[in-house]
mmCIF file of C-alpha atoms in Angstrom:
data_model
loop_
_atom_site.group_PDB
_atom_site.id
_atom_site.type_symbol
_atom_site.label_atom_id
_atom_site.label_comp_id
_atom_site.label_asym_id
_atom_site.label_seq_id
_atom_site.Cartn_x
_atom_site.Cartn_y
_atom_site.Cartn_z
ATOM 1 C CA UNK A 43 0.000 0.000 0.000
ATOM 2 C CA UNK A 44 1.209 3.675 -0.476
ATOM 3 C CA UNK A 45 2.355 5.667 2.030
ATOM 4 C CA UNK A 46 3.580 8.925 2.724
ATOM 5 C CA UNK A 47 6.410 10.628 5.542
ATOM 6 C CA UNK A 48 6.216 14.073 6.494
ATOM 7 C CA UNK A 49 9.130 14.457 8.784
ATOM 8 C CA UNK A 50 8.487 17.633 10.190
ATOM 9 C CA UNK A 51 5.800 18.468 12.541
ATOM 10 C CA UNK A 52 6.740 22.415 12.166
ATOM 11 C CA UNK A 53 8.536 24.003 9.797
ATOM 12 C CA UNK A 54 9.582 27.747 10.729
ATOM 13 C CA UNK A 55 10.675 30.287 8.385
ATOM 14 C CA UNK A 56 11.475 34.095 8.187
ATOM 15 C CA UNK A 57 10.042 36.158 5.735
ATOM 16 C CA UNK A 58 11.552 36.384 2.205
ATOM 17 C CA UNK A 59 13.806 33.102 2.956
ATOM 18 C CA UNK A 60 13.282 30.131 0.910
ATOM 19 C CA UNK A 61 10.907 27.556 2.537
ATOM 20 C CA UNK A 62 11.046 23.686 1.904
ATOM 21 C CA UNK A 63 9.125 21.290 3.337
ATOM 22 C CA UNK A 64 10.068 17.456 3.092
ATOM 23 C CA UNK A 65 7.930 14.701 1.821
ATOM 24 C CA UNK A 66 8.807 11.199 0.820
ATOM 25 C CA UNK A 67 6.730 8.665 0.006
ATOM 26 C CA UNK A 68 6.457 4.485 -0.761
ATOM 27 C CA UNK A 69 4.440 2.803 -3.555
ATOM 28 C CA UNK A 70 4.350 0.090 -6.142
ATOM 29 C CA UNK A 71 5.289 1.556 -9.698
ATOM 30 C CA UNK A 72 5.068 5.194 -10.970
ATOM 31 C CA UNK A 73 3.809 6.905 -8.637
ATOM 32 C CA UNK A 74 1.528 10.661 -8.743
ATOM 33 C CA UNK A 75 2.422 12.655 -6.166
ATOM 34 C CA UNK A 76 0.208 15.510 -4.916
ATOM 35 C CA UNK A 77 0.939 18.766 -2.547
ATOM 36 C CA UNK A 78 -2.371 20.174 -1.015
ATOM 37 C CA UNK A 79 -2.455 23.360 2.036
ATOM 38 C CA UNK A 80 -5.098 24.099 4.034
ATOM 39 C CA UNK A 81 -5.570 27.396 5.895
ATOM 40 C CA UNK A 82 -7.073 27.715 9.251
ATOM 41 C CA UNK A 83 -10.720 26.867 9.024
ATOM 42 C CA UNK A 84 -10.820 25.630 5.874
ATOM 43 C CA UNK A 85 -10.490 22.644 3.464
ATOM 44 C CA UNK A 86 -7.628 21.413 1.623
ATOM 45 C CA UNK A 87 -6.600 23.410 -1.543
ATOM 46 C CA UNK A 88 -4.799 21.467 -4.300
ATOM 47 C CA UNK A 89 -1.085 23.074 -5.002
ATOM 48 C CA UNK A 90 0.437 21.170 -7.655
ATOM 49 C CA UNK A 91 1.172 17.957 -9.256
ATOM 50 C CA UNK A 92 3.642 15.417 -10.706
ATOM 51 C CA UNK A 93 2.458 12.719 -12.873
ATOM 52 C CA UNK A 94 4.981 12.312 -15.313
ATOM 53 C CA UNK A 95 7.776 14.520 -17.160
ATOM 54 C CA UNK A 96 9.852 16.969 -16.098
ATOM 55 C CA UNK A 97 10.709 16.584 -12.431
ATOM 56 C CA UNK A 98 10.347 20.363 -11.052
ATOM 57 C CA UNK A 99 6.819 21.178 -11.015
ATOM 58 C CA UNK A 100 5.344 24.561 -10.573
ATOM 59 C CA UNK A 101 2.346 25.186 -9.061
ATOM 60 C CA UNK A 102 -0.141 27.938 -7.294
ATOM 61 C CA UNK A 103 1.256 30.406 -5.664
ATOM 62 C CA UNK A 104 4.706 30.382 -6.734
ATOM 63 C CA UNK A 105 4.907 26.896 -5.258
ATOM 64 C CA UNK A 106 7.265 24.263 -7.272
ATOM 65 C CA UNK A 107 8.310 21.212 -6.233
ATOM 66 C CA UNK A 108 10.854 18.425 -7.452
ATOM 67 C CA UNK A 109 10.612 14.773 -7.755
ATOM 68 C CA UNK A 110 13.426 12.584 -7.000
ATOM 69 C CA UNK A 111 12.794 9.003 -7.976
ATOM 70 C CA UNK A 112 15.833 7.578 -6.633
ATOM 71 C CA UNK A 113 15.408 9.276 -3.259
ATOM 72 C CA UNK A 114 11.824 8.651 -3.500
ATOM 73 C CA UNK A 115 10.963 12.502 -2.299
ATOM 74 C CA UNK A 116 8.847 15.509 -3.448
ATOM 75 C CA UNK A 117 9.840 18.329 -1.641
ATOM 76 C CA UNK A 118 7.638 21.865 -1.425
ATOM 77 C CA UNK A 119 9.759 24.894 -1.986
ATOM 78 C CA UNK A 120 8.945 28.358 -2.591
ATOM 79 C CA UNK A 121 11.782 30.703 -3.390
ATOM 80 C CA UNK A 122 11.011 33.588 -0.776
ATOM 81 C CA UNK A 123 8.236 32.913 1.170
ATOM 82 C CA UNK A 124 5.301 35.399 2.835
ATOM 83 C CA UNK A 125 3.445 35.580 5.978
ATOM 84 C CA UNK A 126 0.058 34.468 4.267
ATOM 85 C CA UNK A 127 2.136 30.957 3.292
ATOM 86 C CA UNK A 128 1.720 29.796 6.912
ATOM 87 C CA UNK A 129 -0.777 26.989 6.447
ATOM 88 C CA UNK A 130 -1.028 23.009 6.883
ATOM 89 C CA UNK A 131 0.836 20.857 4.191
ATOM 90 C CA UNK A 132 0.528 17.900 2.956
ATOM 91 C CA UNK A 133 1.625 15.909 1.118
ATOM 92 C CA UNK A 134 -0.161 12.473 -1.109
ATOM 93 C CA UNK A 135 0.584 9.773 -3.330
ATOM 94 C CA UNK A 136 -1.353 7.381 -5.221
ATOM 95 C CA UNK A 137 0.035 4.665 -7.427
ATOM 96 C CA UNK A 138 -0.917 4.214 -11.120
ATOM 97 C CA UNK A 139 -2.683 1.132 -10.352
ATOM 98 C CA UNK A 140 -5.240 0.816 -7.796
ATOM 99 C CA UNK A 141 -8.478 2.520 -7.541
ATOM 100 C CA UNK A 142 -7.829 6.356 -6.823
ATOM 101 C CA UNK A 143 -7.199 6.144 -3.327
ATOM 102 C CA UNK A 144 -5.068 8.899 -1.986
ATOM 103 C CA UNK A 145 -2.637 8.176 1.010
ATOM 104 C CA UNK A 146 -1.704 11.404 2.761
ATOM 105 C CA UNK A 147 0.892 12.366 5.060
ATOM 106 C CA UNK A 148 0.205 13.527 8.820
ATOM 107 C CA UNK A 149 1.170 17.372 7.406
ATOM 108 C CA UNK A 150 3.738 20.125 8.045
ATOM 109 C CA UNK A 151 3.171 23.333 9.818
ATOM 110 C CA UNK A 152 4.394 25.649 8.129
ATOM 111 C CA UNK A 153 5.048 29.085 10.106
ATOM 112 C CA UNK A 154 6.533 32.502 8.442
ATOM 113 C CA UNK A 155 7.788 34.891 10.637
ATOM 114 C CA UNK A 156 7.893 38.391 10.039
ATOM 115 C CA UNK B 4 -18.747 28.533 -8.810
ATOM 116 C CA UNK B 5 -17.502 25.301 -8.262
ATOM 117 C CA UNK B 6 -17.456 23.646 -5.133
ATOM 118 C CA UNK B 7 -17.671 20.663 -3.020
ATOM 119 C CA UNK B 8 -20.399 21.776 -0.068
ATOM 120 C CA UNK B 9 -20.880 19.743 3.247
ATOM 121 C CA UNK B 10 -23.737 20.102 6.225
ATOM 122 C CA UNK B 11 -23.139 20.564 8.825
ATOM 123 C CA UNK B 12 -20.394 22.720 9.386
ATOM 124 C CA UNK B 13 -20.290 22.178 12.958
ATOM 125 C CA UNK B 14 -21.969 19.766 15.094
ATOM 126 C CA UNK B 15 -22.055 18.566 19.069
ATOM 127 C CA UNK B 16 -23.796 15.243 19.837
ATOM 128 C CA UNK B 17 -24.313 12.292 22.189
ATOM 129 C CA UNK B 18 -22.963 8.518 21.971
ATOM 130 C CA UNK B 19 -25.482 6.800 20.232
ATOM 131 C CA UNK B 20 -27.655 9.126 18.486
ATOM 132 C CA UNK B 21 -27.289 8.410 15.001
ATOM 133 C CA UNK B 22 -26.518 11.349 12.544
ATOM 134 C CA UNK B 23 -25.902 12.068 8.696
ATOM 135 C CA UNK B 24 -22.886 14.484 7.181
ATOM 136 C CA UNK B 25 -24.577 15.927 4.146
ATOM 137 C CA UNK B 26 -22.147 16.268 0.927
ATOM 138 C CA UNK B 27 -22.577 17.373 -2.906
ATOM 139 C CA UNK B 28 -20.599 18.660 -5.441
ATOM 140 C CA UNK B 29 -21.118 20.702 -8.504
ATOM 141 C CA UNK B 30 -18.756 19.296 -10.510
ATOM 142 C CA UNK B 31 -19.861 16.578 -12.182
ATOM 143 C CA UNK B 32 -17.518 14.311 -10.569
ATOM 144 C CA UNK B 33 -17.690 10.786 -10.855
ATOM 145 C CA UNK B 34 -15.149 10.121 -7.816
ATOM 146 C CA UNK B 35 -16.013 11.206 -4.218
ATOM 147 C CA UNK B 36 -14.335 10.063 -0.602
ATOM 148 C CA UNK B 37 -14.731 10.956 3.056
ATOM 149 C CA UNK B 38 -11.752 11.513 4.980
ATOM 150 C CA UNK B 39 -11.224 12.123 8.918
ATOM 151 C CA UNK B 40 -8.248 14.535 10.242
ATOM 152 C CA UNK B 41 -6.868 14.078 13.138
ATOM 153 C CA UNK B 42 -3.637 15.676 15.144
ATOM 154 C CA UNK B 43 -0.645 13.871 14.198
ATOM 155 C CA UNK B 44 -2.151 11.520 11.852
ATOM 156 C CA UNK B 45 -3.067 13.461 8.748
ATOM 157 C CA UNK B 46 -5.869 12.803 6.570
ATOM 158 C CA UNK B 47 -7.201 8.987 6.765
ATOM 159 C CA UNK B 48 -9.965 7.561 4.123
ATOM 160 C CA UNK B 49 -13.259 6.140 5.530
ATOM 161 C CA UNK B 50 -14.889 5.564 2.085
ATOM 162 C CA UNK B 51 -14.513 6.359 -1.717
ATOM 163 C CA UNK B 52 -17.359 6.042 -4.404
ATOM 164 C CA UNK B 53 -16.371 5.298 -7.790
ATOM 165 C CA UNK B 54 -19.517 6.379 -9.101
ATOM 166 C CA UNK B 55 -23.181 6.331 -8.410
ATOM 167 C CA UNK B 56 -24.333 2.658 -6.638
ATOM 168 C CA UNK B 57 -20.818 2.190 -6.570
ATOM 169 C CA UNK B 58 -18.715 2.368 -2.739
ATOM 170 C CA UNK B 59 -16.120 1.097 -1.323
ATOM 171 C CA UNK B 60 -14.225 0.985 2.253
ATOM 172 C CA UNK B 61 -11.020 2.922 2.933
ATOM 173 C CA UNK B 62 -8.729 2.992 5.547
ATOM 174 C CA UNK B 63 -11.148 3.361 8.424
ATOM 175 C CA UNK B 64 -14.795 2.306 7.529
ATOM 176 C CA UNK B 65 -15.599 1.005 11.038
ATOM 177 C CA UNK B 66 -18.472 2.893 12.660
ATOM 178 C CA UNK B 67 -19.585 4.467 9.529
ATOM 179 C CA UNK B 68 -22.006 4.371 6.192
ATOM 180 C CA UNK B 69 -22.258 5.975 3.022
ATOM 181 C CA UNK B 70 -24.538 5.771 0.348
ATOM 182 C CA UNK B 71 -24.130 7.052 -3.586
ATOM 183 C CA UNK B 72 -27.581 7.103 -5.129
ATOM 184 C CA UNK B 73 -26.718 10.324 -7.253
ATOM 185 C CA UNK B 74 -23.699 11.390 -8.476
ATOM 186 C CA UNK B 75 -23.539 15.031 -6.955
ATOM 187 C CA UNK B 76 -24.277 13.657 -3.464
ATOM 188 C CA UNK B 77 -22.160 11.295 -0.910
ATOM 189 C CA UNK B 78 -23.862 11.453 2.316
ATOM 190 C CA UNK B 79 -21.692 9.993 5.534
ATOM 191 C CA UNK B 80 -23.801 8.296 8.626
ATOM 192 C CA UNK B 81 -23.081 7.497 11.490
ATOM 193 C CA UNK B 82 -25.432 4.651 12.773
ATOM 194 C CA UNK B 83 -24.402 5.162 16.661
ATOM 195 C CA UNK B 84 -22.084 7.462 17.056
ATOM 196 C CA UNK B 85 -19.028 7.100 20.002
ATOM 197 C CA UNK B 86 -16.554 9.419 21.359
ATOM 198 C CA UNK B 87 -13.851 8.043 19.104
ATOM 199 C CA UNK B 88 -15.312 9.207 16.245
ATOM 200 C CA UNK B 89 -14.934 13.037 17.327
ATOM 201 C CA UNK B 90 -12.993 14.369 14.235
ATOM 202 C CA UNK B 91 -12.738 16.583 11.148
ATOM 203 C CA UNK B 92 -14.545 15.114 8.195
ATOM 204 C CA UNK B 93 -13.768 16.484 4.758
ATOM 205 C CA UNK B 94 -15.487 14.934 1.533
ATOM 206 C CA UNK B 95 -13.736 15.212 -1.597
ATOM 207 C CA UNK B 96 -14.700 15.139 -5.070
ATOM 208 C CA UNK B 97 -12.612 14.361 -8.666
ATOM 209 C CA UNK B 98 -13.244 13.440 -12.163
ATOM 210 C CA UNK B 99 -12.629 9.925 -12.832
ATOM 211 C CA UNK B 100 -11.157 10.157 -16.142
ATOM 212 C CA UNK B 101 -7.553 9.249 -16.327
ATOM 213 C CA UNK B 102 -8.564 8.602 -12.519
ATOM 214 C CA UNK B 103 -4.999 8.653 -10.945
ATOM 215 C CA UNK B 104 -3.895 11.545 -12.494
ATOM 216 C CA UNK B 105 -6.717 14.141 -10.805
ATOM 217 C CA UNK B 106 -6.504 15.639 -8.054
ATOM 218 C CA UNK B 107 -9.547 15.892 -5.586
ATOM 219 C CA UNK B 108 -11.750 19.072 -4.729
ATOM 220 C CA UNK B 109 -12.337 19.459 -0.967
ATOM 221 C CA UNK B 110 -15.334 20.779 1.193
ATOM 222 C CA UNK B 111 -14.475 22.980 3.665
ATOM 223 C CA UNK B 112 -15.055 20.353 6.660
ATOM 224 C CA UNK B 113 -17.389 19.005 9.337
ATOM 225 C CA UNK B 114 -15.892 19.645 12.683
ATOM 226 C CA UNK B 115 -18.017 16.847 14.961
ATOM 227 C CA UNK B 116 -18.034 16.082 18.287
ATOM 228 C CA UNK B 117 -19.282 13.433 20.443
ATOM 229 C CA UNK B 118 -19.675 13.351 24.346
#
């Protein structure tokens, strides 16, 4: 079954630094990976996606993140990041067999400081 | 606009008294799931629907029902609800197409708790 390991509970950050948060994952074959944030109060918002192809992905708001199959990670990073990033992440991976089913990880915290 | 909408938002109840956790989507979606978040342990699947008359169990289908008799609507019960099951509950939506490859809509969450 797939799996997913968020390493990080928090992840704290000054303003304008680069943020990355970790995420590796386990599955059988190719697998799609999936970065979602949720803000307080609210549900999860889709970020970005890698399904096949070039291994940096860009995404909403000036999120990208890289695949690594060897290393079995896709790590969030943001070049310079704001206040309004701090949010929930996680992240999810589903194989390309099965039957859709999405297996998250537990989520980062993600904190900016002024 | 869009959206994947859930009923209640918020809701306090007793052990035992059953209740339903409304959802529909918009989309036409043929794919929708029910999820429970919990501190420290992410998001965790209690059921999926394929399509309509079509469900299956997730990850943690004990204490709970679902039913898919139309495809914009995924209700969740809870037959007899216990403590344990005090949780967020988000309900998700996606196309089926290419299934894998979509990522899901989410409703903006049930918080739910039982004394």
């Amino acid at each position: 079954a797939q799996s997913v390991a968020q390493p990080e509970d928090q992840v704290n950050v000054a303003e304008g630094n680069p943020l990355t948060v970790k995420c590796t994952y386990s599955v059988s074959g190719n697998p799609y990976l999936f970065w979602y944030v949720q803000y307080p109060n609210r549900g999860l918002q889709f970020l970005l996606k890698y399904i096949t192809g070039d291994n940096l992905v860009k995404g909403s708001y000036g999120f990208e993140a890289e695949f690594n199959k060897s290393q079995t990670s896709f790590h969030l990073k943001k070049p310079s990041a704001l206040v309004s990033d701090s949010a929930l992440y996680f992240c999810a991976v589903r194989g390309y067999y099965g039957n859709n089913r999405l297996a998250f990880g537990k989520g980062n915290q993600v904190v900016v400081i002024p | 606009e869009a959206q994947v909408t859930q009923n209640p938002r918020y809701l306090i109840t007793v052990t035992g008294k059953k209740l339903t956790v409304t959802c529909s989507q918009n989309m036409n979606h043929e794919y929708m799931s029910w999820y429970r978040q919990d501190p420290g342990l992410g998001l965790r699947q209690i059921y999926y629907s394929m399509n309509v008359e079509v469900t299956d169990k997730g990850d943690v289908p004990e204490g709970y029902k679902v039913s898919r008799k139309e495809k914009r609507n995924f209700p969740l019960i809870l037959e007899s609800p216990s403590p344990n099951q005090t949780s967020l509950y988000f309900c998700a939506s996606s196309f089926r197409l290419a299934g894998s490859q979509n990522e899901q809509f989410f409703g903006p969450g049930t918080r739910l708790t039982v004394l």
